[in-house]
Amino acid sequence: MNQKMHAFPDLTFRLPEWVASVMPLADHVFRDDEEKMRLAVMLAKENVRHDTGGPFGAAIFDRDTGRLIAPGVNIVVPAHWSGGHAEMVALALAQQNLKTHDLGGDGMPFCELFTSVEPCAMCLGAVPWSGVRRLVCGARDEDARKVGFDEGPKPDNWIDEMEQRDISVTRNVLREEAAGVLREYAEGGKPIYNARQRRSESN
């Protein structure tokens, strides 16, 4: 008797094709926080311009060499994946690139996560498990909430919680520039895709 087996899709995701065309050369050295954040913000802006996802960008760097390890952009809608936030994509690509699940493990570079907007509740939870040792943010949580994004239930003392885990946090790097990408996205009528928001509106 033949039994039909379940068929499930493979779990795969890809960066939008345009990302490769805007990346610096592999040997480019990023000199400071502003230059690194400028890349994250540019990724967010280009993601909006190309209509390939939400207004969020991120990147993982090797602090000591100033080299880019992995970029990330928000791909929630095109990937049909609620977890496809820019930080999650950058972390996954960095771990694949360095062939480890722990970016803070033995022999790993000092990894920094730069994100155009402070992490939402999901991405904040992923940071300690990823192994990154420094988190640098552009726009603030309230900037994202102001245009309608649901950042989830984050503890008020999340920075202290990160630092207790030896993850340093720096905020407000190019904040206005990063917040401007959020406003541009919202003013352009792009989708604010909070599942819980849609559910509450239909009640």
Coordinates of N, CA and C in Angstrom, one line a residue:
M1 N 0.8 -1.2 0.0 CA 0.0 0.0 0.0 C 0.9 1.3 0.0
N2 N 0.7 2.1 -1.0 CA 1.5 3.3 -1.1 C 0.9 4.4 -0.3
Q3 N 1.7 5.0 0.5 CA 1.2 6.1 1.3 C 1.9 7.4 0.8
K4 N 1.1 8.4 0.7 CA 1.6 9.7 0.2 C 2.3 10.4 1.3
M5 N 3.5 10.8 1.1 CA 4.3 11.5 2.1 C 4.1 13.0 2.0
H6 N 4.2 13.7 3.1 CA 4.1 15.1 3.1 C 5.3 15.7 2.3
A7 N 5.0 16.7 1.6 CA 6.1 17.4 0.8 C 6.2 18.8 1.4
F8 N 7.3 19.2 1.9 CA 7.5 20.5 2.4 C 8.5 21.3 1.6
P9 N 8.4 22.6 1.5 CA 9.4 23.4 0.8 C 10.7 23.4 1.5
D10 N 11.8 23.7 0.8 CA 13.1 23.9 1.4 C 13.1 25.3 2.1
L11 N 13.8 25.5 3.1 CA 13.9 26.8 3.7 C 15.1 27.5 3.1
T12 N 14.9 28.4 2.2 CA 15.9 29.1 1.6 C 15.6 30.6 1.5
F13 N 16.6 31.5 1.5 CA 16.3 32.9 1.2 C 17.5 33.4 0.5
R14 N 17.3 34.5 -0.3 CA 18.3 35.2 -1.0 C 18.2 36.7 -0.8
L15 N 19.3 37.4 -0.8 CA 19.3 38.8 -0.8 C 18.8 39.3 -2.2
P16 N 18.1 40.4 -2.3 CA 17.8 40.9 -3.6 C 19.0 41.1 -4.5
E17 N 18.8 41.0 -5.8 CA 19.9 41.0 -6.7 C 20.7 42.3 -6.7
W18 N 20.0 43.4 -6.4 CA 20.7 44.7 -6.4 C 21.7 44.8 -5.3
V19 N 21.6 44.0 -4.2 CA 22.5 44.2 -3.1 C 24.0 44.1 -3.5
A20 N 24.3 43.1 -4.4 CA 25.7 42.8 -4.8 C 26.2 44.1 -5.5
S21 N 25.4 44.8 -6.2 CA 25.9 45.9 -7.1 C 26.2 47.1 -6.2
V22 N 25.7 47.2 -5.0 CA 26.0 48.4 -4.2 C 27.0 48.1 -3.1
M23 N 27.5 46.9 -3.0 CA 28.5 46.5 -2.0 C 29.9 47.1 -2.3
P24 N 30.6 47.5 -1.3 CA 32.0 47.9 -1.5 C 32.9 46.7 -1.9
L25 N 34.0 47.0 -2.4 CA 35.0 45.9 -2.7 C 35.3 45.1 -1.5
A26 N 35.6 43.8 -1.7 CA 35.8 42.9 -0.5 C 36.9 43.4 0.4
D27 N 37.9 44.1 -0.1 CA 39.0 44.5 0.8 C 38.8 45.9 1.4
H28 N 37.6 46.5 1.2 CA 37.3 47.8 1.7 C 37.4 47.8 3.2
V29 N 38.0 48.8 3.8 CA 38.1 48.9 5.3 C 37.2 50.1 5.7
F30 N 36.2 49.7 6.6 CA 35.3 50.7 7.1 C 36.0 51.3 8.4
R31 N 36.1 52.6 8.4 CA 37.0 53.3 9.3 C 36.3 53.6 10.7
D32 N 35.0 53.8 10.7 CA 34.4 54.3 11.9 C 32.9 53.9 12.0
D33 N 32.3 54.2 13.1 CA 30.9 53.8 13.2 C 30.0 54.5 12.2
E34 N 30.3 55.7 11.9 CA 29.4 56.4 10.9 C 29.5 55.8 9.5
E35 N 30.7 55.4 9.1 CA 30.8 54.8 7.8 C 30.1 53.4 7.8
K36 N 30.2 52.7 8.9 CA 29.5 51.4 8.9 C 28.0 51.6 8.9
M37 N 27.5 52.5 9.7 CA 26.1 52.8 9.8 C 25.6 53.3 8.5
R38 N 26.4 54.1 7.8 CA 25.9 54.6 6.5 C 25.6 53.5 5.5
L39 N 26.4 52.4 5.6 CA 26.1 51.2 4.8 C 24.7 50.6 5.1
A40 N 24.5 50.4 6.4 CA 23.2 49.9 6.9 C 22.0 50.7 6.4
V41 N 22.2 52.0 6.6 CA 21.1 53.0 6.2 C 20.9 52.9 4.7
M42 N 22.0 52.9 3.9 CA 21.9 52.8 2.5 C 21.2 51.6 2.0
L43 N 21.5 50.4 2.7 CA 20.8 49.2 2.3 C 19.3 49.4 2.6
A44 N 18.9 50.0 3.7 CA 17.5 50.2 4.0 C 16.8 51.1 2.9
K45 N 17.5 52.2 2.5 CA 17.0 53.1 1.5 C 16.9 52.4 0.2
E46 N 17.9 51.7 -0.2 CA 17.8 51.0 -1.5 C 16.7 49.9 -1.5
N47 N 16.5 49.3 -0.4 CA 15.5 48.3 -0.3 C 14.1 48.9 -0.6
V48 N 13.9 50.1 -0.1 CA 12.7 50.8 -0.3 C 12.6 51.2 -1.8
R49 N 13.7 51.8 -2.3 CA 13.7 52.2 -3.7 C 13.4 51.1 -4.7
H50 N 14.0 49.9 -4.4 CA 13.8 48.8 -5.3 C 12.5 48.0 -5.0
D51 N 11.8 48.4 -4.0 CA 10.5 47.8 -3.6 C 10.8 46.3 -3.4
T52 N 11.8 46.0 -2.6 CA 12.2 44.6 -2.3 C 12.0 44.2 -0.9
G53 N 11.4 45.1 -0.1 CA 11.2 44.8 1.3 C 11.0 46.0 2.1
G54 N 11.0 45.9 3.5 CA 10.8 47.0 4.4 C 12.0 47.9 4.5
P55 N 11.8 49.0 5.2 CA 12.8 50.1 5.3 C 13.9 49.8 6.4
F56 N 14.5 48.7 6.3 CA 15.5 48.3 7.4 C 16.7 47.7 6.7
G57 N 17.9 48.0 7.2 CA 19.1 47.5 6.7 C 20.0 47.2 7.9
A58 N 20.9 46.2 7.7 CA 21.9 45.8 8.8 C 23.1 45.3 8.2
A59 N 24.2 45.2 9.0 CA 25.4 44.6 8.5 C 26.3 44.2 9.7
I60 N 27.0 43.1 9.4 CA 27.9 42.6 10.5 C 29.3 42.9 10.0
F61 N 30.1 43.4 10.9 CA 31.5 43.8 10.6 C 32.5 43.1 11.6
D62 N 33.7 43.0 11.1 CA 34.8 42.6 12.0 C 35.4 43.9 12.5
R63 N 35.2 44.1 13.9 CA 35.7 45.3 14.5 C 37.2 45.6 14.2
D64 N 38.0 44.6 14.3 CA 39.4 44.8 14.3 C 40.0 45.1 13.0
T65 N 39.4 44.5 11.9 CA 39.9 44.8 10.6 C 39.1 45.8 9.8
G66 N 37.8 46.1 10.3 CA 37.0 47.0 9.6 C 36.3 46.5 8.4
R67 N 36.4 45.2 8.2 CA 35.8 44.5 7.0 C 34.4 44.1 7.2
L68 N 33.6 44.2 6.1 CA 32.3 43.7 6.1 C 32.2 42.2 6.1
I69 N 31.4 41.6 7.0 CA 31.3 40.1 7.0 C 30.0 39.7 6.3
A70 N 28.9 40.5 6.5 CA 27.6 40.1 5.8 C 26.7 41.3 5.9
P71 N 26.0 41.6 4.8 CA 24.9 42.6 4.8 C 23.5 41.9 5.1
G72 N 22.5 42.7 5.4 CA 21.2 42.2 5.5 C 20.2 43.3 5.2
V73 N 19.1 42.9 4.6 CA 17.9 43.8 4.4 C 16.7 43.1 4.7
N74 N 15.6 43.8 5.0 CA 14.3 43.2 5.3 C 13.7 42.6 4.1
I75 N 13.4 41.3 4.2 CA 12.8 40.6 3.1 C 11.5 39.9 3.5
V76 N 10.8 40.4 4.5 CA 9.6 39.8 5.1 C 8.6 39.5 4.0
V77 N 8.2 40.5 3.2 CA 7.1 40.3 2.3 C 7.5 39.4 1.1
P78 N 8.6 39.7 0.4 CA 9.0 38.8 -0.7 C 9.3 37.4 -0.4
A79 N 9.9 37.2 0.8 CA 10.3 35.8 1.2 C 9.2 35.1 1.9
H80 N 8.0 35.7 2.1 CA 6.9 35.1 2.9 C 7.4 34.5 4.2
W81 N 8.1 35.4 4.9 CA 8.8 34.9 6.2 C 8.8 36.1 7.2
S82 N 7.9 36.0 8.2 CA 7.8 37.0 9.2 C 9.2 37.3 9.9
G83 N 10.0 36.3 9.9 CA 11.3 36.4 10.6 C 12.4 37.1 9.7
G84 N 12.0 37.5 8.5 CA 13.0 38.0 7.5 C 13.4 39.4 7.8
H85 N 13.7 39.8 9.0 CA 14.2 41.1 9.3 C 15.6 41.3 8.9
A86 N 16.0 42.5 8.7 CA 17.4 42.8 8.3 C 18.5 42.2 9.2
E87 N 18.3 42.3 10.5 CA 19.2 41.8 11.5 C 19.3 40.3 11.4
M88 N 18.2 39.6 11.2 CA 18.1 38.2 11.2 C 18.8 37.7 9.9
V89 N 18.6 38.4 8.8 CA 19.3 38.0 7.6 C 20.8 38.2 7.7
A90 N 21.2 39.3 8.2 CA 22.7 39.6 8.3 C 23.3 38.6 9.2
L91 N 22.7 38.3 10.4 CA 23.2 37.3 11.3 C 23.3 35.9 10.6
A92 N 22.3 35.5 9.9 CA 22.3 34.2 9.3 C 23.4 34.1 8.2
L93 N 23.6 35.2 7.4 CA 24.6 35.2 6.4 C 26.0 35.2 7.0
A94 N 26.2 36.0 8.1 CA 27.5 36.0 8.7 C 27.8 34.6 9.3
Q95 N 26.9 33.9 9.9 CA 27.1 32.6 10.4 C 27.4 31.6 9.3
Q96 N 26.7 31.7 8.2 CA 27.0 30.9 7.1 C 28.4 31.2 6.5
N97 N 28.7 32.4 6.4 CA 30.0 32.9 5.8 C 31.2 32.4 6.7
L98 N 31.0 32.5 8.0 CA 32.1 32.1 8.9 C 31.9 30.6 9.4
K99 N 30.9 29.9 8.9 CA 30.7 28.5 9.1 C 30.6 28.2 10.6
T100 N 29.8 29.0 11.3 CA 29.6 28.7 12.7 C 28.2 29.2 13.2
H101 N 27.6 28.6 14.2 CA 26.4 29.1 14.8 C 26.7 30.2 15.8
D102 N 28.0 30.3 16.2 CA 28.3 31.2 17.3 C 29.4 32.2 16.9
L103 N 29.0 33.4 16.6 CA 29.9 34.4 16.1 C 30.8 34.9 17.2
G104 N 30.6 34.5 18.5 CA 31.5 34.9 19.6 C 32.3 33.7 20.0
G105 N 32.4 32.6 19.3 CA 33.1 31.4 19.7 C 34.6 31.6 19.5
D106 N 35.3 30.6 19.9 CA 36.8 30.6 19.9 C 37.2 30.8 18.4
G107 N 38.2 31.7 18.2 CA 38.7 31.9 16.9 C 37.9 32.8 16.0
M108 N 36.8 33.3 16.5 CA 35.9 34.2 15.7 C 36.4 35.6 15.9
P109 N 36.2 36.4 14.8 CA 36.5 37.9 15.0 C 35.6 38.5 15.9
F110 N 35.9 39.7 16.4 CA 35.0 40.5 17.2 C 33.9 41.1 16.3
C111 N 32.7 40.5 16.4 CA 31.7 40.8 15.4 C 30.8 41.9 16.0
E112 N 30.5 42.9 15.2 CA 29.6 44.0 15.5 C 28.4 44.0 14.6
L113 N 27.2 44.2 15.1 CA 26.0 44.3 14.3 C 25.6 45.7 14.3
F114 N 25.5 46.3 13.1 CA 25.0 47.6 12.8 C 23.7 47.5 12.2
T115 N 22.7 48.2 12.8 CA 21.3 48.1 12.3 C 20.7 49.5 12.2
S116 N 20.0 49.7 11.0 CA 19.5 51.1 10.8 C 18.4 51.5 11.8
V117 N 17.8 50.5 12.4 CA 16.8 50.8 13.5 C 17.1 49.9 14.6
E118 N 16.8 50.3 15.8 CA 17.0 49.5 17.0 C 16.2 48.2 16.8
P119 N 16.7 47.0 17.3 CA 16.1 45.7 17.0 C 14.7 45.7 17.6
C120 N 13.8 45.0 16.9 CA 12.5 44.7 17.5 C 12.6 43.6 18.5
A121 N 11.5 43.2 19.1 CA 11.6 42.2 20.2 C 12.2 40.9 19.7
M122 N 11.9 40.4 18.5 CA 12.4 39.2 17.9 C 13.9 39.3 17.7
C123 N 14.4 40.4 17.0 CA 15.8 40.5 16.7 C 16.6 40.8 18.0
L124 N 16.0 41.5 18.9 CA 16.7 41.7 20.2 C 17.0 40.4 20.9
G125 N 16.0 39.5 20.8 CA 16.2 38.1 21.4 C 17.2 37.3 20.7
A126 N 17.4 37.6 19.4 CA 18.4 36.8 18.6 C 19.8 37.3 18.9
V127 N 20.0 38.5 19.3 CA 21.4 39.1 19.4 C 22.2 38.3 20.4
P128 N 21.8 38.0 21.6 CA 22.7 37.2 22.5 C 23.0 35.8 22.0
W129 N 22.1 35.2 21.3 CA 22.3 33.8 20.8 C 23.3 33.8 19.6
S130 N 23.4 34.9 19.0 CA 24.2 35.0 17.7 C 25.7 35.0 18.0
G131 N 26.1 35.6 19.1 CA 27.5 35.7 19.4 C 28.1 37.0 19.1
V132 N 27.3 38.0 18.5 CA 27.9 39.3 18.3 C 28.2 39.9 19.6
R133 N 29.2 40.8 19.6 CA 29.7 41.4 20.9 C 29.4 42.9 21.0
R134 N 28.9 43.5 19.9 CA 28.6 44.9 20.0 C 27.4 45.1 19.1
L135 N 26.4 46.0 19.5 CA 25.2 46.3 18.8 C 25.2 47.8 18.6
V136 N 25.1 48.3 17.4 CA 25.1 49.7 17.1 C 23.8 50.0 16.3
C137 N 23.1 51.0 16.8 CA 21.7 51.3 16.2 C 21.7 52.7 15.7
G138 N 20.9 52.9 14.6 CA 20.6 54.2 14.0 C 19.4 54.8 14.6
A139 N 18.2 54.6 13.9 CA 17.0 55.1 14.4 C 16.5 54.4 15.7
R140 N 15.7 55.1 16.4 CA 15.2 54.5 17.7 C 13.9 53.7 17.5
D141 N 13.6 52.9 18.5 CA 12.4 52.1 18.6 C 11.2 53.0 18.3
E142 N 11.2 54.2 19.0 CA 10.0 55.1 18.8 C 9.9 55.6 17.4
D143 N 11.0 55.7 16.6 CA 10.9 56.2 15.3 C 10.1 55.2 14.4
A144 N 10.4 53.9 14.7 CA 9.7 52.8 13.9 C 8.2 52.7 14.3
R145 N 8.0 52.9 15.6 CA 6.6 52.8 16.1 C 5.8 54.0 15.5
K146 N 6.4 55.1 15.4 CA 5.8 56.3 15.0 C 5.2 56.2 13.6
V147 N 5.8 55.4 12.7 CA 5.3 55.2 11.3 C 4.4 54.0 11.3
G148 N 4.2 53.3 12.4 CA 3.2 52.2 12.4 C 3.8 50.8 12.6
F149 N 5.1 50.6 12.6 CA 5.6 49.3 12.8 C 5.5 48.8 14.3
D150 N 5.1 47.6 14.5 CA 5.0 47.0 15.8 C 6.4 46.4 16.2
E151 N 7.0 47.0 17.2 CA 8.3 46.5 17.6 C 8.3 45.4 18.7
G152 N 7.1 45.1 19.1 CA 6.9 44.0 20.1 C 7.3 44.4 21.5
P153 N 7.0 43.5 22.4 CA 7.2 43.7 23.9 C 8.7 43.7 24.2
K154 N 9.4 44.8 24.3 CA 10.8 44.9 24.7 C 10.9 45.4 26.1
P155 N 11.8 44.8 26.9 CA 12.0 45.3 28.3 C 12.6 46.7 28.2
D156 N 12.1 47.5 29.2 CA 12.7 48.9 29.3 C 14.2 48.9 29.5
N157 N 14.7 47.9 30.2 CA 16.1 47.9 30.5 C 16.9 47.0 29.5
W158 N 16.5 47.0 28.3 CA 17.1 46.0 27.3 C 18.6 46.3 27.1
I159 N 19.0 47.6 27.2 CA 20.4 47.9 27.0 C 21.2 47.3 28.2
D160 N 20.7 47.5 29.4 CA 21.4 46.9 30.6 C 21.5 45.4 30.4
E161 N 20.4 44.8 29.9 CA 20.4 43.3 29.8 C 21.5 42.9 28.8
M162 N 21.6 43.6 27.7 CA 22.7 43.3 26.7 C 24.1 43.4 27.3
E163 N 24.3 44.5 28.0 CA 25.6 44.8 28.6 C 25.9 43.8 29.7
Q164 N 24.9 43.3 30.4 CA 25.2 42.2 31.4 C 25.7 40.9 30.7
R165 N 25.4 40.8 29.4 CA 25.9 39.7 28.6 C 27.1 40.0 27.8
D166 N 27.8 41.1 28.2 CA 29.0 41.5 27.6 C 28.8 41.9 26.1
I167 N 27.6 42.5 25.8 CA 27.3 43.0 24.5 C 27.2 44.5 24.6
S168 N 28.1 45.3 24.2 CA 28.0 46.7 24.3 C 27.0 47.3 23.3
V169 N 26.3 48.4 23.7 CA 25.3 49.0 22.8 C 25.6 50.5 22.6
T170 N 25.5 50.9 21.4 CA 25.7 52.3 21.0 C 24.4 52.7 20.2
R171 N 23.8 53.8 20.5 CA 22.6 54.2 19.9 C 22.8 55.6 19.2
N172 N 21.8 55.9 18.3 CA 21.7 57.2 17.7 C 22.8 57.6 16.7
V173 N 23.4 56.5 16.1 CA 24.4 56.8 15.1 C 23.6 57.1 13.7
L174 N 23.7 58.3 13.2 CA 23.0 58.7 12.0 C 21.5 58.5 12.2
R175 N 21.0 58.8 13.4 CA 19.6 58.5 13.7 C 18.6 59.2 12.8
E176 N 18.9 60.5 12.5 CA 17.9 61.3 11.7 C 17.9 60.7 10.2
E177 N 19.1 60.4 9.7 CA 19.1 59.8 8.4 C 18.4 58.5 8.3
A178 N 18.6 57.7 9.3 CA 17.9 56.4 9.3 C 16.4 56.5 9.5
A179 N 16.0 57.4 10.4 CA 14.5 57.7 10.6 C 13.9 58.2 9.4
G180 N 14.7 59.0 8.6 CA 14.1 59.5 7.3 C 13.7 58.4 6.4
V181 N 14.5 57.3 6.4 CA 14.1 56.2 5.5 C 12.7 55.6 5.9
L182 N 12.5 55.5 7.2 CA 11.2 55.0 7.7 C 10.1 55.9 7.3
R183 N 10.3 57.3 7.4 CA 9.3 58.2 7.0 C 9.0 58.2 5.5
E184 N 10.1 58.0 4.7 CA 9.9 58.0 3.3 C 9.1 56.7 2.9
Y185 N 9.3 55.6 3.6 CA 8.6 54.4 3.3 C 7.1 54.6 3.6
A186 N 6.8 55.1 4.8 CA 5.4 55.3 5.2 C 4.7 56.3 4.3
E187 N 5.4 57.4 4.0 CA 4.8 58.5 3.2 C 4.5 58.0 1.8
G188 N 5.3 57.0 1.4 CA 5.1 56.4 0.0 C 4.0 55.4 -0.1
G189 N 3.3 55.2 1.0 CA 2.1 54.3 1.0 C 2.5 52.8 1.0
K190 N 3.8 52.5 1.4 CA 4.2 51.1 1.4 C 3.5 50.4 2.5
P191 N 3.5 49.0 2.4 CA 2.7 48.3 3.4 C 3.4 48.2 4.8
I192 N 2.6 48.5 5.8 CA 3.0 48.3 7.2 C 2.4 47.0 7.6
Y193 N 3.3 46.0 7.7 CA 2.8 44.6 7.6 C 2.7 43.9 8.9
N194 N 2.2 44.5 10.0 CA 2.1 43.9 11.3 C 0.9 43.0 11.3
A195 N 1.2 41.7 11.5 CA 0.1 40.7 11.5 C -0.9 41.0 12.6
R196 N -0.4 41.3 13.8 CA -1.3 41.6 14.9 C -2.1 42.9 14.7
Q197 N -1.5 43.8 14.0 CA -2.2 45.1 13.7 C -3.4 44.8 12.8
R198 N -3.2 44.0 11.8 CA -4.3 43.7 10.9 C -5.4 42.9 11.6
R199 N -5.1 42.0 12.5 CA -6.0 41.2 13.3 C -6.9 42.1 14.2
S200 N -6.2 43.1 14.8 CA -7.0 44.0 15.7 C -7.9 44.9 15.0
E201 N -7.5 45.3 13.8 CA -8.3 46.2 13.0 C -9.6 45.5 12.5
S202 N -9.5 44.1 12.3 CA -10.6 43.4 11.8 C -11.6 43.0 12.8
N203 N -11.2 43.2 14.1 CA -12.2 42.8 15.2 C -13.2 43.9 15.4

